[in-house]
PDB file of C-alpha atoms in Angstrom:
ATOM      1  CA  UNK A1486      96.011  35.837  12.300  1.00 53.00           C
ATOM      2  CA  UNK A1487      94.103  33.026  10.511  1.00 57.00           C
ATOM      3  CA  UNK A1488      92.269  34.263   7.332  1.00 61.00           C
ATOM      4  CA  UNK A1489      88.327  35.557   7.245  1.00 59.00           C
ATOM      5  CA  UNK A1490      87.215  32.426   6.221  1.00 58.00           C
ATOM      6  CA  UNK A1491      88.316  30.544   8.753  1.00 57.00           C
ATOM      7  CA  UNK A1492      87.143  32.854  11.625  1.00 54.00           C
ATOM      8  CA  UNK A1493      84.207  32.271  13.220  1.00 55.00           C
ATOM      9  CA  UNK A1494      81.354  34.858  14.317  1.00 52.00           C
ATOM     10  CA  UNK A1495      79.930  32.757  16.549  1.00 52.00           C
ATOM     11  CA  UNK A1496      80.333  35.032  19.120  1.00 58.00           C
ATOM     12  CA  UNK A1497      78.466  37.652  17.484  1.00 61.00           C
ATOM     13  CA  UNK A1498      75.746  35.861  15.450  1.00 65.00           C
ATOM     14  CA  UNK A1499      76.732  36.564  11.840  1.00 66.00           C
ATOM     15  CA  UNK A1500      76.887  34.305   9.364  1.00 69.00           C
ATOM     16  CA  UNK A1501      80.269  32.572   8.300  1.00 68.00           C
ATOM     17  CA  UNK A1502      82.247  33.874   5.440  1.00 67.00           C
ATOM     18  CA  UNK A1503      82.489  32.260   2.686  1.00 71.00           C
ATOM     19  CA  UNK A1504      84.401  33.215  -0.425  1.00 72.00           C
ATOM     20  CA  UNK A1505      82.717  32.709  -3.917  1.00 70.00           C
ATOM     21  CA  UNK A1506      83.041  29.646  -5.668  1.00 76.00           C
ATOM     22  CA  UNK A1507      84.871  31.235  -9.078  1.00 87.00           C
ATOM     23  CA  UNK A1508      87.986  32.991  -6.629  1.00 91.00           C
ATOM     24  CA  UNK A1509      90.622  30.528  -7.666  1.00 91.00           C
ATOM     25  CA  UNK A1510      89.530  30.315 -11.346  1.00 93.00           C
ATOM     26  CA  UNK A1511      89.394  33.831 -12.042  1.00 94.00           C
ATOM     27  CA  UNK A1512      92.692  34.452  -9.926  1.00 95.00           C
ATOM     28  CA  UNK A1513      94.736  31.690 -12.202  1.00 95.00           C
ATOM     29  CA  UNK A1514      93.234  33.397 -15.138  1.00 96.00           C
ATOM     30  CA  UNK A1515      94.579  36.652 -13.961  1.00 97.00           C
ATOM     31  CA  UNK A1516      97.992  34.821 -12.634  1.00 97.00           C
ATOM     32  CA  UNK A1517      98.401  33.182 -16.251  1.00 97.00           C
ATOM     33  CA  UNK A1518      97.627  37.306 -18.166  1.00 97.00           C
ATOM     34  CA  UNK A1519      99.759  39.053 -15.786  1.00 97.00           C
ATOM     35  CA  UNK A1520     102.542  36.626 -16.203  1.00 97.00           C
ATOM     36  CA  UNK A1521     102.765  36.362 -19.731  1.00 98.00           C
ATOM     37  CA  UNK A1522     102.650  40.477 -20.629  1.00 97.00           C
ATOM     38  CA  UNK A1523     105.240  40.731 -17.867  1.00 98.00           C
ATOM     39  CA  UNK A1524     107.276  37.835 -19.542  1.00 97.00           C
ATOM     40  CA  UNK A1525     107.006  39.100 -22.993  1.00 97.00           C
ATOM     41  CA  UNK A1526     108.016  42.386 -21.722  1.00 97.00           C
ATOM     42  CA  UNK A1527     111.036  40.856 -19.607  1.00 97.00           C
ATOM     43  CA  UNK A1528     112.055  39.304 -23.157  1.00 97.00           C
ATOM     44  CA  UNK A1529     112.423  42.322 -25.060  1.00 97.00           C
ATOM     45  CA  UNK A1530     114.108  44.235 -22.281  1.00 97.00           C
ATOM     46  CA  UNK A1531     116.740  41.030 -22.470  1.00 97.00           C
ATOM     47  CA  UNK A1532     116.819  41.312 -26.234  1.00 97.00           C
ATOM     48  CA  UNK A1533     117.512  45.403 -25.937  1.00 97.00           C
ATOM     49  CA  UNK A1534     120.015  45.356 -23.141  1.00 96.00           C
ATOM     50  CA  UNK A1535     121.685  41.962 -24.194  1.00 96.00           C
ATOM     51  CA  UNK A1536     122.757  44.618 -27.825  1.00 96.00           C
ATOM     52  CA  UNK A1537     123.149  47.573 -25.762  1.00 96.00           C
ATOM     53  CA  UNK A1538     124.577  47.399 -21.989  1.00 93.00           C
ATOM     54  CA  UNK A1539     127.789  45.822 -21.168  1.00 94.00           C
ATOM     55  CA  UNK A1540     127.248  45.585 -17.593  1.00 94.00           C
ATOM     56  CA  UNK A1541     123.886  43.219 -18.670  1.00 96.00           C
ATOM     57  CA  UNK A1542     126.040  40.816 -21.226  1.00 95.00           C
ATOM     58  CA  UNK A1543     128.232  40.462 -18.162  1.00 95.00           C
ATOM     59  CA  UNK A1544     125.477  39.114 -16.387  1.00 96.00           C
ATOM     60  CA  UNK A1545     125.443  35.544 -15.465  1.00 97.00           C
ATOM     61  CA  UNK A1546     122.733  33.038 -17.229  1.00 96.00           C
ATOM     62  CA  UNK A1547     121.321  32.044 -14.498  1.00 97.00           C
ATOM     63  CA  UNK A1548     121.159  35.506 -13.101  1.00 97.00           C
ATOM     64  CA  UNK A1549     119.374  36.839 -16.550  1.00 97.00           C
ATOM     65  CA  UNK A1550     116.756  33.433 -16.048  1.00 96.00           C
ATOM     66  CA  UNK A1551     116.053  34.919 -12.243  1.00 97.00           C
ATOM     67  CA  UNK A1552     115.351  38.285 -13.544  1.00 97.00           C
ATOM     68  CA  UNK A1553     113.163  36.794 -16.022  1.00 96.00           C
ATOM     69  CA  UNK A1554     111.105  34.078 -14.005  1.00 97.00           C
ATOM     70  CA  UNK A1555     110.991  36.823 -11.347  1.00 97.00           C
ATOM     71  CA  UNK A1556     109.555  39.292 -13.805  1.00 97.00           C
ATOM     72  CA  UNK A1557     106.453  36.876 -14.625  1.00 97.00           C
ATOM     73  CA  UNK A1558     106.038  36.020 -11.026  1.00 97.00           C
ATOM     74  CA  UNK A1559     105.286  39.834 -10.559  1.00 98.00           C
ATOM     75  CA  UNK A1560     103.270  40.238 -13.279  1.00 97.00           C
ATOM     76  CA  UNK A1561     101.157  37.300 -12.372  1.00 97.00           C
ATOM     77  CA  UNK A1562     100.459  38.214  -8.619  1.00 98.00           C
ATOM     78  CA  UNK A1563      99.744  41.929  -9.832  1.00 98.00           C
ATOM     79  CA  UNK A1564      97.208  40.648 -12.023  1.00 98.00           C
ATOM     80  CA  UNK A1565      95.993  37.732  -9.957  1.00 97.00           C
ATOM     81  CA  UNK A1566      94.815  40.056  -7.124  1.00 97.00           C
ATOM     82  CA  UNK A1567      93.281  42.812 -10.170  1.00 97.00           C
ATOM     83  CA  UNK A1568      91.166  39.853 -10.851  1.00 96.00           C
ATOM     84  CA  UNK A1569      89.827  38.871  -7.692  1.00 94.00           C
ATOM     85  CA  UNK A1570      89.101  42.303  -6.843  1.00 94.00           C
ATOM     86  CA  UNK A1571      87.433  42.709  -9.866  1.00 95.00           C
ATOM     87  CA  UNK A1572      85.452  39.075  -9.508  1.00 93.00           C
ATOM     88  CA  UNK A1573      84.640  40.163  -5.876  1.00 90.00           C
ATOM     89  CA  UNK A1574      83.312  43.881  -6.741  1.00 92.00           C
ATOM     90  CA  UNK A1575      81.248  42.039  -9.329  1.00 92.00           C
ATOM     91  CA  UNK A1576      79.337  39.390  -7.200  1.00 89.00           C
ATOM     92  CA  UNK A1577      79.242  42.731  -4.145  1.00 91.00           C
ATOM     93  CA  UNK A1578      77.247  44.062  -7.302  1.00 94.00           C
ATOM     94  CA  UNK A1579      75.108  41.694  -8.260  1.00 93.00           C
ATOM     95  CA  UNK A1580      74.447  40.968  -4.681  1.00 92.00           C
ATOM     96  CA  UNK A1581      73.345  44.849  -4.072  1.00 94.00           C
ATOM     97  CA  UNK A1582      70.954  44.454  -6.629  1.00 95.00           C
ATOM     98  CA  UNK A1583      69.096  41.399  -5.855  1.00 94.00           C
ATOM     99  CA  UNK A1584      68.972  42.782  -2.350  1.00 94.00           C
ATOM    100  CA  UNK A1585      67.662  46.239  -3.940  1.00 95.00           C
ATOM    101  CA  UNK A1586      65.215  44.014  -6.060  1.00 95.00           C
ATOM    102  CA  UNK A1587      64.149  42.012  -2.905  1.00 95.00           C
ATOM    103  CA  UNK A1588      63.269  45.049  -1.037  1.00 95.00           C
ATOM    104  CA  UNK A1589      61.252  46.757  -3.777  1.00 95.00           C
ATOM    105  CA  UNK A1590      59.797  43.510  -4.443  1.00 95.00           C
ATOM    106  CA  UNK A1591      58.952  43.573  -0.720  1.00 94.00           C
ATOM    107  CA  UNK A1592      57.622  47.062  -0.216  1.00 94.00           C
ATOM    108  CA  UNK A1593      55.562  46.466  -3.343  1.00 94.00           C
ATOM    109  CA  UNK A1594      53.624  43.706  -1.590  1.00 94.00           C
ATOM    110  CA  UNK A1595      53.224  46.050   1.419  1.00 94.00           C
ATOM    111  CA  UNK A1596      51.373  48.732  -0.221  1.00 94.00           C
ATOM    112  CA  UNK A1597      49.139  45.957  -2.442  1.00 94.00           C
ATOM    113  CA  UNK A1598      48.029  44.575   0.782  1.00 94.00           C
ATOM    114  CA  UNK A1599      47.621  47.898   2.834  1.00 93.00           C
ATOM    115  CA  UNK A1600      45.451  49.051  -0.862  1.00 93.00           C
ATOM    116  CA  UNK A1601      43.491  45.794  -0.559  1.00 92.00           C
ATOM    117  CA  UNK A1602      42.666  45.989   3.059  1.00 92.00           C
ATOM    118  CA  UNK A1603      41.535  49.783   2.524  1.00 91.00           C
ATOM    119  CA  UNK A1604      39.541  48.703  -0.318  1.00 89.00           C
ATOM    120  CA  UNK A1605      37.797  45.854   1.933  1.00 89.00           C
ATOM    121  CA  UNK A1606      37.057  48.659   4.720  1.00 87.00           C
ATOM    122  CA  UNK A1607      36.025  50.872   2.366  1.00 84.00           C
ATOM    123  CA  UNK A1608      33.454  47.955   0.978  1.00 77.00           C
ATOM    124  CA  UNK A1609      32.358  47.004   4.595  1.00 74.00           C
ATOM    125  CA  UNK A1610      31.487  50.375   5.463  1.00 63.00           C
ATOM    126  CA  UNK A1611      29.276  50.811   2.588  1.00 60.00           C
ATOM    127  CA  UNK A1612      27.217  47.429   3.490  1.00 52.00           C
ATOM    128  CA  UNK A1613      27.049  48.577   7.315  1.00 52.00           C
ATOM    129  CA  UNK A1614      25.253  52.156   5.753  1.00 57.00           C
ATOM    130  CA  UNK A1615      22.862  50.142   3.498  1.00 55.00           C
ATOM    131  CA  UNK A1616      21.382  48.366   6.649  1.00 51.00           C
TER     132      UNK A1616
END
């Protein structure tokens, strides 16, 4: 199934979606936090079990550099996706409130021009008495 972007609504008139600009900043950002905590944490778990298990010292080196590197990887696609969702609940936000704001904006204009058209009745009526 191709992604959500690259679907089209053609068929049933909505608009295209498009995912905000910042996506791939903020999830590289998130890639590069999750994958150095996980990293550091990977280290000191070497450090411990490389003093205290036998099995571990056994371990071949490029075994212990797999568990490492595969450590980070975790740690950055854990985080990576935290960000995004966090990025994209922010601009679903934001984008609530201007439509909020465009609605009372909206309705605000209503009423002025339903009070302005009373008020223009209201003045009509009084000129049609006076004749």
């Amino acid at each position: 199934m191709p992604p959500p972007a690259s679907t089209s609504h053609s068929s049933s008139g909505a608009p295209p979606i498009i995912p905000p600009d910042q996506v791939s900043k903020e999830a590289t950002r998130g890639f590069l936090s999750g994958a150095f905590r996980f990293t550091s944490i990977s280290i000191l778990a070497h450090v411990l079990l490389q003093r205290v298990h036998p099995v571990y010292r056994g371990l071949t080196l490029q075994f212990k550099i797999f568990i490492q590197l595969s450590a980070g990887t975790l740690g950055g696609c854990i985080f990576a996706e935290k960000r995004v969702n966090e990025y994209n609940n922010m601009v679903r936000r934001q984008q609530r409130a201007l439509d909020r704001s465009h609605r009372a904006w909206s309705e605000e204009m209503e009423v002025r021009a339903a009070m302005e058209r009373r008020e223009m009745e209201k003045g009509s009526g009084k000129v049609a008495e006076e004749v």
